[in-house]
Structures are given as structure tokens and as C-alpha cells.
Amino acid sequence: MFFPSHYKKNKTVELPAPYLSGQSIGVLNDMKYGLRTVGDVGCGALALYNAMRYKGLEPDLPKIIRYLELAAAPIGAVFGTFPFSMGYSLRHFGVKNKMTLSFRKLEAAESCVIAYWTKRPVFSGGHFVFCVKQEDGTYLVHNRWSNVSEPRVCKSLREVVKKHCLIVGYVLK
């Protein structure tokens, strides 16, 4: 669906820098995304934004949201970004990636975007995060929780995504 007024409204928001976390607090909460807000269903847009930033690109969140509304968020983004559309969305914005369903491949990656079920597969909500592997083997996870504005350090990806809850991952190249 196309929401022309969203882009204009979202363009006026001054974003915190450099990476985005805490989609349901601060200025991100009220940004429009489809029939909802970034605070409700914008984790995919934030993951894409953070991946672009990490790769040295100049992300523009209102443009990302506009693109996702048109190409990757069915039913007016009521359920957010479709997990299996993230790969081509990343490529559209210049981020090379490889889709995987393997935890081993995600853990071997320098950085990745992960979509997972927050609790019980299919019956709970999904969530996207952007992860960067640190030198000590821990992971810096952006937007781990929607109400925390700082990235979280996790010892492993299993700390982020419980067993059998991975939907799909994208290894950034």
C-alpha cells in the first residue's frame, strides 16, 4: 500500500545517531509505518537502517519505510515487514547479503540481520534485530528490545533467539 503522507511526516523527525534502537520510545515511536507506527511494527525498518549504517552507506529511514510499505510489508504493514523480503530489501539499498536458516552460518558472520519469533513460533509476534560480532565473540544487538534505546551485548545468538524460534537470517557480505 502507498501512504504518501507518511514520507512527508516521517521526513520531519530528527533521528538519534548513529544506530537506531528502542523502536517504541522517543521519536521513533510515533513515526508512521503503513497502518501502524514504527513503535508497533518498525523493527524491520530499523534493522535495515542499521545494516546500511554498518556497511558505510547513508541510510534514510523515511525512504526505507516508504520502500518497505510498497514492497515488503503486506496488508498495510499491520504485521510489520515480511521476514523473507528482507534480503531483496537489503540489496535494494546496496547491502549485499545471503539468506540462511543456519545458526552456524549466522554465528560465523561478522554481521547479520535476524528475524525470529519472540516466544512460540507462529503464535507469537516476530521481531528483527541487527547483530554485530565483537572481537571477544559477544554480539552487539541493535533494537533487541523495543523499549531500550541502547544496543545490548549478548554472549551468543542463542541468547537472542531461543531454540526453534529462528524465522530467517541474513548474513551481510
Short mmCIF file of N, CA and C in Angstrom, two decimals:
data_model
loop_
_atom_site.label_atom_id
_atom_site.label_comp_id
_atom_site.label_asym_id
_atom_site.label_seq_id
_atom_site.Cartn_x
_atom_site.Cartn_y
_atom_site.Cartn_z
N MET A 1 0.84 -1.18 0.00
CA MET A 1 0.00 0.00 0.00
C MET A 1 0.88 1.25 0.00
N PHE A 2 0.35 2.28 -0.54
CA PHE A 2 1.10 3.52 -0.66
C PHE A 2 0.52 4.58 0.27
N PHE A 3 1.37 5.15 1.12
CA PHE A 3 0.96 6.16 2.08
C PHE A 3 1.82 7.41 1.87
N PRO A 4 1.48 8.26 0.89
CA PRO A 4 2.33 9.41 0.55
C PRO A 4 2.54 10.38 1.71
N SER A 5 1.55 10.53 2.58
CA SER A 5 1.70 11.49 3.68
C SER A 5 2.71 11.01 4.73
N HIS A 6 2.93 9.69 4.81
CA HIS A 6 3.87 9.17 5.80
C HIS A 6 5.29 9.67 5.54
N TYR A 7 5.70 9.63 4.29
CA TYR A 7 7.06 10.05 3.96
C TYR A 7 7.28 11.50 4.37
N LYS A 8 6.34 12.35 4.04
CA LYS A 8 6.46 13.77 4.37
C LYS A 8 6.52 13.98 5.88
N LYS A 9 5.67 13.30 6.63
CA LYS A 9 5.65 13.43 8.09
C LYS A 9 6.92 12.84 8.71
N ASN A 10 7.30 11.65 8.25
CA ASN A 10 8.50 10.99 8.80
C ASN A 10 9.77 11.76 8.50
N LYS A 11 9.79 12.49 7.38
CA LYS A 11 10.98 13.26 6.99
C LYS A 11 11.29 14.38 8.00
N THR A 12 10.29 14.83 8.77
CA THR A 12 10.49 15.92 9.72
C THR A 12 11.09 15.45 11.05
N VAL A 13 11.18 14.14 11.24
CA VAL A 13 11.69 13.59 12.51
C VAL A 13 13.21 13.62 12.52
N GLU A 14 13.78 14.13 13.59
CA GLU A 14 15.23 14.15 13.74
C GLU A 14 15.64 12.88 14.50
N LEU A 15 16.40 12.02 13.82
CA LEU A 15 16.76 10.73 14.38
C LEU A 15 17.98 10.79 15.26
N PRO A 16 18.01 9.94 16.30
CA PRO A 16 19.24 9.84 17.10
C PRO A 16 20.32 9.17 16.24
N ALA A 17 21.55 9.42 16.56
CA ALA A 17 22.64 8.87 15.75
C ALA A 17 23.52 7.98 16.60
N PRO A 18 24.32 7.13 16.03
CA PRO A 18 24.32 6.74 14.63
C PRO A 18 23.38 5.56 14.35
N TYR A 19 23.26 4.61 15.28
CA TYR A 19 22.39 3.45 15.10
C TYR A 19 21.07 3.66 15.82
N LEU A 20 20.05 2.92 15.40
CA LEU A 20 18.72 3.06 15.99
C LEU A 20 18.36 1.83 16.81
N SER A 21 17.89 2.07 18.02
CA SER A 21 17.36 1.03 18.91
C SER A 21 16.21 1.64 19.67
N GLY A 22 15.37 0.81 20.24
CA GLY A 22 14.26 1.32 21.04
C GLY A 22 13.15 1.87 20.18
N GLN A 23 12.59 1.03 19.32
CA GLN A 23 11.59 1.50 18.36
C GLN A 23 10.34 2.07 19.01
N SER A 24 10.03 1.67 20.24
CA SER A 24 8.78 2.13 20.85
C SER A 24 8.99 3.25 21.88
N ILE A 25 10.15 3.90 21.84
CA ILE A 25 10.39 5.04 22.72
C ILE A 25 10.95 6.20 21.91
N GLY A 26 10.83 7.38 22.45
CA GLY A 26 11.39 8.56 21.79
C GLY A 26 10.71 8.87 20.47
N VAL A 27 11.47 9.48 19.57
CA VAL A 27 10.91 9.96 18.31
C VAL A 27 10.51 8.83 17.36
N LEU A 28 11.11 7.66 17.51
CA LEU A 28 10.79 6.54 16.63
C LEU A 28 9.36 6.03 16.84
N ASN A 29 8.90 6.08 18.06
CA ASN A 29 7.61 5.50 18.43
C ASN A 29 6.45 5.98 17.55
N ASP A 30 6.40 7.26 17.24
CA ASP A 30 5.25 7.83 16.53
C ASP A 30 5.43 7.96 15.02
N MET A 31 6.59 7.56 14.51
CA MET A 31 6.76 7.60 13.05
C MET A 31 5.78 6.64 12.40
N LYS A 32 5.20 7.04 11.29
CA LYS A 32 4.20 6.23 10.60
C LYS A 32 4.85 5.12 9.78
N TYR A 33 4.22 3.95 9.82
CA TYR A 33 4.65 2.80 9.02
C TYR A 33 3.40 2.01 8.65
N GLY A 34 2.95 2.16 7.42
CA GLY A 34 1.72 1.51 6.98
C GLY A 34 0.55 2.01 7.80
N LEU A 35 -0.29 1.09 8.21
CA LEU A 35 -1.45 1.44 9.03
C LEU A 35 -1.09 1.54 10.51
N ARG A 36 0.17 1.34 10.84
CA ARG A 36 0.63 1.34 12.24
C ARG A 36 1.74 2.39 12.41
N THR A 37 2.58 2.18 13.40
CA THR A 37 3.71 3.07 13.64
C THR A 37 5.00 2.24 13.73
N VAL A 38 6.12 2.94 13.68
CA VAL A 38 7.41 2.27 13.86
C VAL A 38 7.45 1.64 15.24
N GLY A 39 6.88 2.30 16.22
CA GLY A 39 6.83 1.75 17.57
C GLY A 39 6.14 0.41 17.65
N ASP A 40 5.14 0.22 16.81
CA ASP A 40 4.39 -1.04 16.80
C ASP A 40 5.06 -2.12 15.96
N VAL A 41 5.48 -1.78 14.74
CA VAL A 41 5.91 -2.82 13.78
C VAL A 41 7.15 -2.41 12.97
N GLY A 42 7.95 -1.50 13.46
CA GLY A 42 9.05 -0.96 12.67
C GLY A 42 10.41 -1.60 12.84
N CYS A 43 10.46 -2.76 13.48
CA CYS A 43 11.76 -3.39 13.73
C CYS A 43 12.51 -3.74 12.44
N GLY A 44 11.80 -4.14 11.40
CA GLY A 44 12.44 -4.46 10.13
C GLY A 44 13.09 -3.25 9.50
N ALA A 45 12.40 -2.12 9.57
CA ALA A 45 12.95 -0.88 9.02
C ALA A 45 14.21 -0.47 9.79
N LEU A 46 14.20 -0.63 11.11
CA LEU A 46 15.37 -0.28 11.91
C LEU A 46 16.54 -1.22 11.63
N ALA A 47 16.25 -2.51 11.46
CA ALA A 47 17.32 -3.47 11.15
C ALA A 47 17.98 -3.12 9.82
N LEU A 48 17.17 -2.78 8.83
CA LEU A 48 17.70 -2.40 7.52
C LEU A 48 18.52 -1.12 7.64
N TYR A 49 18.02 -0.14 8.34
CA TYR A 49 18.72 1.13 8.56
C TYR A 49 20.09 0.86 9.21
N ASN A 50 20.11 0.06 10.27
CA ASN A 50 21.36 -0.22 10.99
C ASN A 50 22.35 -1.01 10.13
N ALA A 51 21.84 -1.92 9.30
CA ALA A 51 22.72 -2.66 8.39
C ALA A 51 23.37 -1.71 7.39
N MET A 52 22.60 -0.79 6.86
CA MET A 52 23.16 0.20 5.92
C MET A 52 24.22 1.04 6.60
N ARG A 53 23.94 1.50 7.80
CA ARG A 53 24.90 2.33 8.55
C ARG A 53 26.19 1.55 8.77
N TYR A 54 26.07 0.30 9.17
CA TYR A 54 27.23 -0.54 9.43
C TYR A 54 28.09 -0.72 8.17
N LYS A 55 27.44 -0.83 7.03
CA LYS A 55 28.16 -1.02 5.77
C LYS A 55 28.67 0.29 5.17
N GLY A 56 28.53 1.39 5.90
CA GLY A 56 29.07 2.67 5.44
C GLY A 56 28.18 3.41 4.47
N LEU A 57 26.95 3.01 4.34
CA LEU A 57 26.01 3.69 3.45
C LEU A 57 25.28 4.78 4.23
N GLU A 58 24.62 5.66 3.52
CA GLU A 58 23.86 6.75 4.16
C GLU A 58 22.38 6.39 4.21
N PRO A 59 21.94 5.78 5.32
CA PRO A 59 20.54 5.38 5.38
C PRO A 59 19.60 6.57 5.57
N ASP A 60 18.41 6.44 5.03
CA ASP A 60 17.37 7.45 5.15
C ASP A 60 16.12 6.71 5.61
N LEU A 61 15.80 6.75 6.91
CA LEU A 61 14.70 5.96 7.44
C LEU A 61 13.36 6.24 6.76
N PRO A 62 13.00 7.48 6.50
CA PRO A 62 11.73 7.68 5.78
C PRO A 62 11.68 7.00 4.40
N LYS A 63 12.81 7.00 3.67
CA LYS A 63 12.86 6.31 2.38
C LYS A 63 12.76 4.80 2.56
N ILE A 64 13.42 4.29 3.59
CA ILE A 64 13.36 2.86 3.88
C ILE A 64 11.92 2.45 4.19
N ILE A 65 11.26 3.23 5.03
CA ILE A 65 9.87 2.93 5.38
C ILE A 65 8.97 2.98 4.14
N ARG A 66 9.15 4.00 3.32
CA ARG A 66 8.35 4.11 2.10
C ARG A 66 8.55 2.89 1.21
N TYR A 67 9.79 2.47 1.04
CA TYR A 67 10.07 1.29 0.22
C TYR A 67 9.43 0.04 0.82
N LEU A 68 9.61 -0.17 2.12
CA LEU A 68 9.05 -1.35 2.76
C LEU A 68 7.53 -1.36 2.70
N GLU A 69 6.90 -0.20 2.85
CA GLU A 69 5.44 -0.13 2.73
C GLU A 69 4.97 -0.62 1.38
N LEU A 70 5.73 -0.31 0.34
CA LEU A 70 5.35 -0.69 -1.02
C LEU A 70 5.74 -2.12 -1.37
N ALA A 71 6.89 -2.57 -0.91
CA ALA A 71 7.45 -3.81 -1.42
C ALA A 71 7.56 -4.97 -0.42
N ALA A 72 7.50 -4.69 0.87
CA ALA A 72 7.84 -5.75 1.82
C ALA A 72 6.95 -5.82 3.06
N ALA A 73 5.88 -5.05 3.08
CA ALA A 73 5.01 -5.04 4.25
C ALA A 73 3.56 -5.20 3.80
N PRO A 74 3.14 -6.44 3.58
CA PRO A 74 1.79 -6.66 3.09
C PRO A 74 0.71 -6.24 4.08
N ILE A 75 -0.47 -6.07 3.59
CA ILE A 75 -1.66 -5.71 4.38
C ILE A 75 -1.43 -4.41 5.15
N GLY A 76 -0.82 -3.45 4.50
CA GLY A 76 -0.62 -2.15 5.14
C GLY A 76 0.32 -2.19 6.33
N ALA A 77 1.24 -3.14 6.34
CA ALA A 77 2.22 -3.30 7.42
C ALA A 77 1.58 -3.61 8.77
N VAL A 78 0.39 -4.13 8.75
CA VAL A 78 -0.28 -4.47 10.01
C VAL A 78 0.56 -5.45 10.82
N PHE A 79 1.25 -6.36 10.13
CA PHE A 79 2.11 -7.32 10.81
C PHE A 79 3.60 -7.00 10.62
N GLY A 80 3.91 -5.79 10.19
CA GLY A 80 5.29 -5.38 10.00
C GLY A 80 5.86 -5.84 8.67
N THR A 81 7.16 -6.00 8.65
CA THR A 81 7.89 -6.38 7.44
C THR A 81 7.89 -7.89 7.29
N PHE A 82 7.59 -8.37 6.08
CA PHE A 82 7.59 -9.80 5.81
C PHE A 82 9.03 -10.31 5.93
N PRO A 83 9.30 -11.29 6.80
CA PRO A 83 10.68 -11.73 7.04
C PRO A 83 11.47 -12.14 5.81
N PHE A 84 10.81 -12.81 4.87
CA PHE A 84 11.53 -13.31 3.71
C PHE A 84 11.73 -12.25 2.62
N SER A 85 11.30 -11.04 2.87
CA SER A 85 11.52 -9.94 1.93
C SER A 85 12.74 -9.10 2.31
N MET A 86 13.33 -9.38 3.46
CA MET A 86 14.44 -8.55 3.92
C MET A 86 15.66 -8.66 3.00
N GLY A 87 15.92 -9.81 2.45
CA GLY A 87 17.09 -9.99 1.58
C GLY A 87 17.07 -9.06 0.38
N TYR A 88 15.96 -9.05 -0.34
CA TYR A 88 15.92 -8.16 -1.51
C TYR A 88 15.78 -6.70 -1.08
N SER A 89 15.22 -6.44 0.10
CA SER A 89 15.16 -5.06 0.59
C SER A 89 16.57 -4.55 0.91
N LEU A 90 17.37 -5.39 1.55
CA LEU A 90 18.76 -5.03 1.82
C LEU A 90 19.50 -4.76 0.52
N ARG A 91 19.34 -5.66 -0.46
CA ARG A 91 20.01 -5.49 -1.75
C ARG A 91 19.55 -4.21 -2.45
N HIS A 92 18.26 -3.90 -2.36
CA HIS A 92 17.73 -2.67 -2.98
C HIS A 92 18.47 -1.45 -2.46
N PHE A 93 18.86 -1.47 -1.19
CA PHE A 93 19.56 -0.33 -0.59
C PHE A 93 21.08 -0.51 -0.58
N GLY A 94 21.59 -1.47 -1.34
CA GLY A 94 23.03 -1.60 -1.53
C GLY A 94 23.76 -2.49 -0.55
N VAL A 95 23.04 -3.29 0.22
CA VAL A 95 23.68 -4.18 1.20
C VAL A 95 23.63 -5.61 0.67
N LYS A 96 24.79 -6.13 0.29
CA LYS A 96 24.87 -7.50 -0.18
C LYS A 96 24.66 -8.43 1.01
N ASN A 97 23.93 -9.53 0.75
CA ASN A 97 23.61 -10.44 1.83
C ASN A 97 23.33 -11.83 1.30
N LYS A 98 23.28 -12.76 2.21
CA LYS A 98 22.96 -14.15 1.88
C LYS A 98 21.97 -14.66 2.92
N MET A 99 20.81 -15.11 2.44
CA MET A 99 19.80 -15.64 3.35
C MET A 99 20.25 -17.00 3.88
N THR A 100 19.92 -17.27 5.16
CA THR A 100 20.25 -18.56 5.75
C THR A 100 19.23 -18.94 6.83
N LEU A 101 19.10 -20.21 7.03
CA LEU A 101 18.30 -20.74 8.13
C LEU A 101 19.20 -21.44 9.14
N SER A 102 20.51 -21.27 8.98
CA SER A 102 21.51 -21.95 9.80
C SER A 102 22.08 -21.04 10.88
N PHE A 103 21.94 -21.47 12.14
CA PHE A 103 22.55 -20.73 13.23
C PHE A 103 24.07 -20.71 13.09
N ARG A 104 24.63 -21.81 12.62
CA ARG A 104 26.08 -21.90 12.46
C ARG A 104 26.60 -20.81 11.52
N LYS A 105 25.91 -20.60 10.41
CA LYS A 105 26.32 -19.57 9.45
C LYS A 105 26.13 -18.17 10.04
N LEU A 106 25.07 -17.96 10.79
CA LEU A 106 24.86 -16.65 11.42
C LEU A 106 25.94 -16.37 12.46
N GLU A 107 26.30 -17.38 13.25
CA GLU A 107 27.33 -17.20 14.27
C GLU A 107 28.71 -16.98 13.67
N ALA A 108 28.95 -17.49 12.48
CA ALA A 108 30.25 -17.31 11.80
C ALA A 108 30.34 -15.94 11.12
N ALA A 109 29.23 -15.27 10.97
CA ALA A 109 29.20 -13.99 10.24
C ALA A 109 29.71 -12.85 11.10
N GLU A 110 30.26 -11.85 10.43
CA GLU A 110 30.70 -10.61 11.09
C GLU A 110 29.50 -9.77 11.51
N SER A 111 28.44 -9.79 10.67
CA SER A 111 27.22 -9.04 10.98
C SER A 111 26.05 -9.72 10.28
N CYS A 112 24.87 -9.53 10.86
CA CYS A 112 23.69 -10.17 10.28
C CYS A 112 22.41 -9.48 10.72
N VAL A 113 21.37 -9.72 9.98
CA VAL A 113 20.02 -9.32 10.33
C VAL A 113 19.26 -10.62 10.59
N ILE A 114 18.55 -10.67 11.71
CA ILE A 114 17.83 -11.88 12.08
C ILE A 114 16.36 -11.56 12.32
N ALA A 115 15.49 -12.42 11.79
CA ALA A 115 14.06 -12.37 12.09
C ALA A 115 13.74 -13.61 12.92
N TYR A 116 13.04 -13.42 14.02
CA TYR A 116 12.72 -14.56 14.89
C TYR A 116 11.38 -14.36 15.58
N TRP A 117 10.82 -15.48 16.05
CA TRP A 117 9.60 -15.44 16.85
C TRP A 117 9.98 -15.05 18.26
N THR A 118 9.24 -14.16 18.87
CA THR A 118 9.59 -13.69 20.21
C THR A 118 9.29 -14.73 21.29
N LYS A 119 8.33 -15.59 21.05
CA LYS A 119 8.01 -16.65 22.02
C LYS A 119 7.76 -17.94 21.27
N ARG A 120 6.52 -18.29 21.11
CA ARG A 120 6.14 -19.54 20.46
C ARG A 120 6.03 -19.33 18.95
N PRO A 121 6.70 -20.17 18.14
CA PRO A 121 6.64 -19.99 16.70
C PRO A 121 5.21 -19.87 16.16
N VAL A 122 5.04 -18.97 15.25
CA VAL A 122 3.81 -18.65 14.53
C VAL A 122 2.77 -17.97 15.42
N PHE A 123 2.63 -18.38 16.67
CA PHE A 123 1.58 -17.85 17.54
C PHE A 123 2.02 -16.61 18.34
N SER A 124 3.27 -16.24 18.24
CA SER A 124 3.74 -15.01 18.90
C SER A 124 4.17 -14.03 17.82
N GLY A 125 4.52 -12.85 18.20
CA GLY A 125 4.98 -11.87 17.23
C GLY A 125 6.40 -12.15 16.78
N GLY A 126 6.74 -11.63 15.62
CA GLY A 126 8.10 -11.73 15.12
C GLY A 126 8.86 -10.46 15.41
N HIS A 127 10.17 -10.52 15.32
CA HIS A 127 11.00 -9.35 15.58
C HIS A 127 12.26 -9.44 14.74
N PHE A 128 12.75 -8.30 14.25
CA PHE A 128 14.02 -8.19 13.54
C PHE A 128 15.04 -7.51 14.43
N VAL A 129 16.28 -7.97 14.37
CA VAL A 129 17.40 -7.29 15.03
C VAL A 129 18.58 -7.26 14.08
N PHE A 130 19.48 -6.32 14.32
CA PHE A 130 20.74 -6.25 13.60
C PHE A 130 21.84 -6.58 14.59
N CYS A 131 22.72 -7.54 14.25
CA CYS A 131 23.75 -8.02 15.16
C CYS A 131 25.14 -7.85 14.56
N VAL A 132 26.09 -7.47 15.41
CA VAL A 132 27.49 -7.36 15.01
C VAL A 132 28.33 -8.18 15.99
N LYS A 133 29.14 -9.09 15.44
CA LYS A 133 30.01 -9.91 16.28
C LYS A 133 31.21 -9.07 16.72
N GLN A 134 31.47 -9.07 18.01
CA GLN A 134 32.58 -8.31 18.57
C GLN A 134 33.85 -9.17 18.60
N GLU A 135 34.99 -8.56 18.81
CA GLU A 135 36.26 -9.27 18.83
C GLU A 135 36.31 -10.35 19.90
N ASP A 136 35.63 -10.13 21.02
CA ASP A 136 35.64 -11.11 22.11
C ASP A 136 34.61 -12.22 21.93
N GLY A 137 33.92 -12.25 20.79
CA GLY A 137 32.96 -13.30 20.50
C GLY A 137 31.53 -13.00 20.94
N THR A 138 31.33 -11.89 21.63
CA THR A 138 29.98 -11.49 22.00
C THR A 138 29.31 -10.78 20.83
N TYR A 139 28.04 -10.49 20.97
CA TYR A 139 27.28 -9.83 19.91
C TYR A 139 26.68 -8.53 20.41
N LEU A 140 26.84 -7.49 19.62
CA LEU A 140 26.18 -6.23 19.88
C LEU A 140 24.87 -6.28 19.09
N VAL A 141 23.75 -6.23 19.80
CA VAL A 141 22.44 -6.43 19.18
C VAL A 141 21.66 -5.12 19.25
N HIS A 142 21.35 -4.58 18.08
CA HIS A 142 20.60 -3.32 17.99
C HIS A 142 19.11 -3.61 17.95
N ASN A 143 18.35 -2.85 18.74
CA ASN A 143 16.89 -2.96 18.87
C ASN A 143 16.48 -4.32 19.44
N ARG A 144 17.28 -4.84 20.36
CA ARG A 144 16.98 -6.14 21.00
C ARG A 144 15.60 -6.09 21.65
N TRP A 145 15.35 -5.03 22.39
CA TRP A 145 14.04 -4.80 22.98
C TRP A 145 13.54 -3.46 22.50
N SER A 146 12.27 -3.38 22.22
CA SER A 146 11.72 -2.16 21.64
C SER A 146 11.68 -0.99 22.60
N ASN A 147 11.84 -1.25 23.90
CA ASN A 147 11.77 -0.17 24.88
C ASN A 147 13.13 0.18 25.49
N VAL A 148 14.23 -0.22 24.84
CA VAL A 148 15.58 0.08 25.32
C VAL A 148 16.32 0.77 24.18
N SER A 149 16.81 1.98 24.45
CA SER A 149 17.40 2.79 23.38
C SER A 149 18.87 2.49 23.09
N GLU A 150 19.48 1.64 23.86
CA GLU A 150 20.89 1.30 23.65
C GLU A 150 21.00 -0.14 23.13
N PRO A 151 22.01 -0.42 22.31
CA PRO A 151 22.21 -1.81 21.89
C PRO A 151 22.60 -2.66 23.10
N ARG A 152 22.30 -3.94 23.04
CA ARG A 152 22.61 -4.87 24.12
C ARG A 152 23.75 -5.78 23.70
N VAL A 153 24.57 -6.16 24.67
CA VAL A 153 25.63 -7.13 24.42
C VAL A 153 25.10 -8.49 24.87
N CYS A 154 25.17 -9.46 23.97
CA CYS A 154 24.71 -10.82 24.27
C CYS A 154 25.88 -11.77 24.06
N LYS A 155 25.95 -12.79 24.91
CA LYS A 155 27.05 -13.74 24.83
C LYS A 155 26.98 -14.61 23.58
N SER A 156 25.76 -14.87 23.12
CA SER A 156 25.59 -15.71 21.94
C SER A 156 24.31 -15.31 21.22
N LEU A 157 24.15 -15.79 20.00
CA LEU A 157 22.90 -15.54 19.28
C LEU A 157 21.76 -16.34 19.89
N ARG A 158 22.07 -17.44 20.55
CA ARG A 158 21.04 -18.23 21.24
C ARG A 158 20.44 -17.45 22.41
N GLU A 159 21.19 -16.52 22.94
CA GLU A 159 20.65 -15.65 23.98
C GLU A 159 19.59 -14.72 23.40
N VAL A 160 19.73 -14.41 22.14
CA VAL A 160 18.78 -13.53 21.45
C VAL A 160 17.60 -14.34 20.91
N VAL A 161 17.91 -15.43 20.22
CA VAL A 161 16.89 -16.24 19.56
C VAL A 161 16.85 -17.62 20.22
N LYS A 162 15.74 -17.91 20.84
CA LYS A 162 15.60 -19.21 21.51
C LYS A 162 15.49 -20.34 20.49
N LYS A 163 15.74 -21.54 20.94
CA LYS A 163 15.71 -22.73 20.08
C LYS A 163 14.36 -22.83 19.36
N HIS A 164 14.39 -23.15 18.09
CA HIS A 164 13.23 -23.33 17.22
C HIS A 164 12.46 -22.04 16.95
N CYS A 165 13.02 -20.88 17.26
CA CYS A 165 12.32 -19.62 17.04
C CYS A 165 12.89 -18.80 15.88
N LEU A 166 13.99 -19.24 15.27
CA LEU A 166 14.55 -18.52 14.12
C LEU A 166 13.59 -18.61 12.94
N ILE A 167 13.27 -17.47 12.37
CA ILE A 167 12.48 -17.45 11.13
C ILE A 167 13.45 -17.48 9.96
N VAL A 168 14.34 -16.48 9.89
CA VAL A 168 15.32 -16.42 8.82
C VAL A 168 16.41 -15.44 9.23
N GLY A 169 17.61 -15.65 8.69
CA GLY A 169 18.72 -14.74 8.94
C GLY A 169 19.35 -14.31 7.64
N TYR A 170 20.00 -13.16 7.68
CA TYR A 170 20.69 -12.62 6.50
C TYR A 170 22.11 -12.25 6.91
N VAL A 171 23.07 -12.96 6.35
CA VAL A 171 24.48 -12.68 6.59
C VAL A 171 24.88 -11.56 5.67
N LEU A 172 25.42 -10.48 6.24
CA LEU A 172 25.85 -9.34 5.41
C LEU A 172 27.23 -9.62 4.85
N LYS A 173 27.43 -9.25 3.60
CA LYS A 173 28.71 -9.50 2.92
C LYS A 173 29.45 -8.21 2.72
#
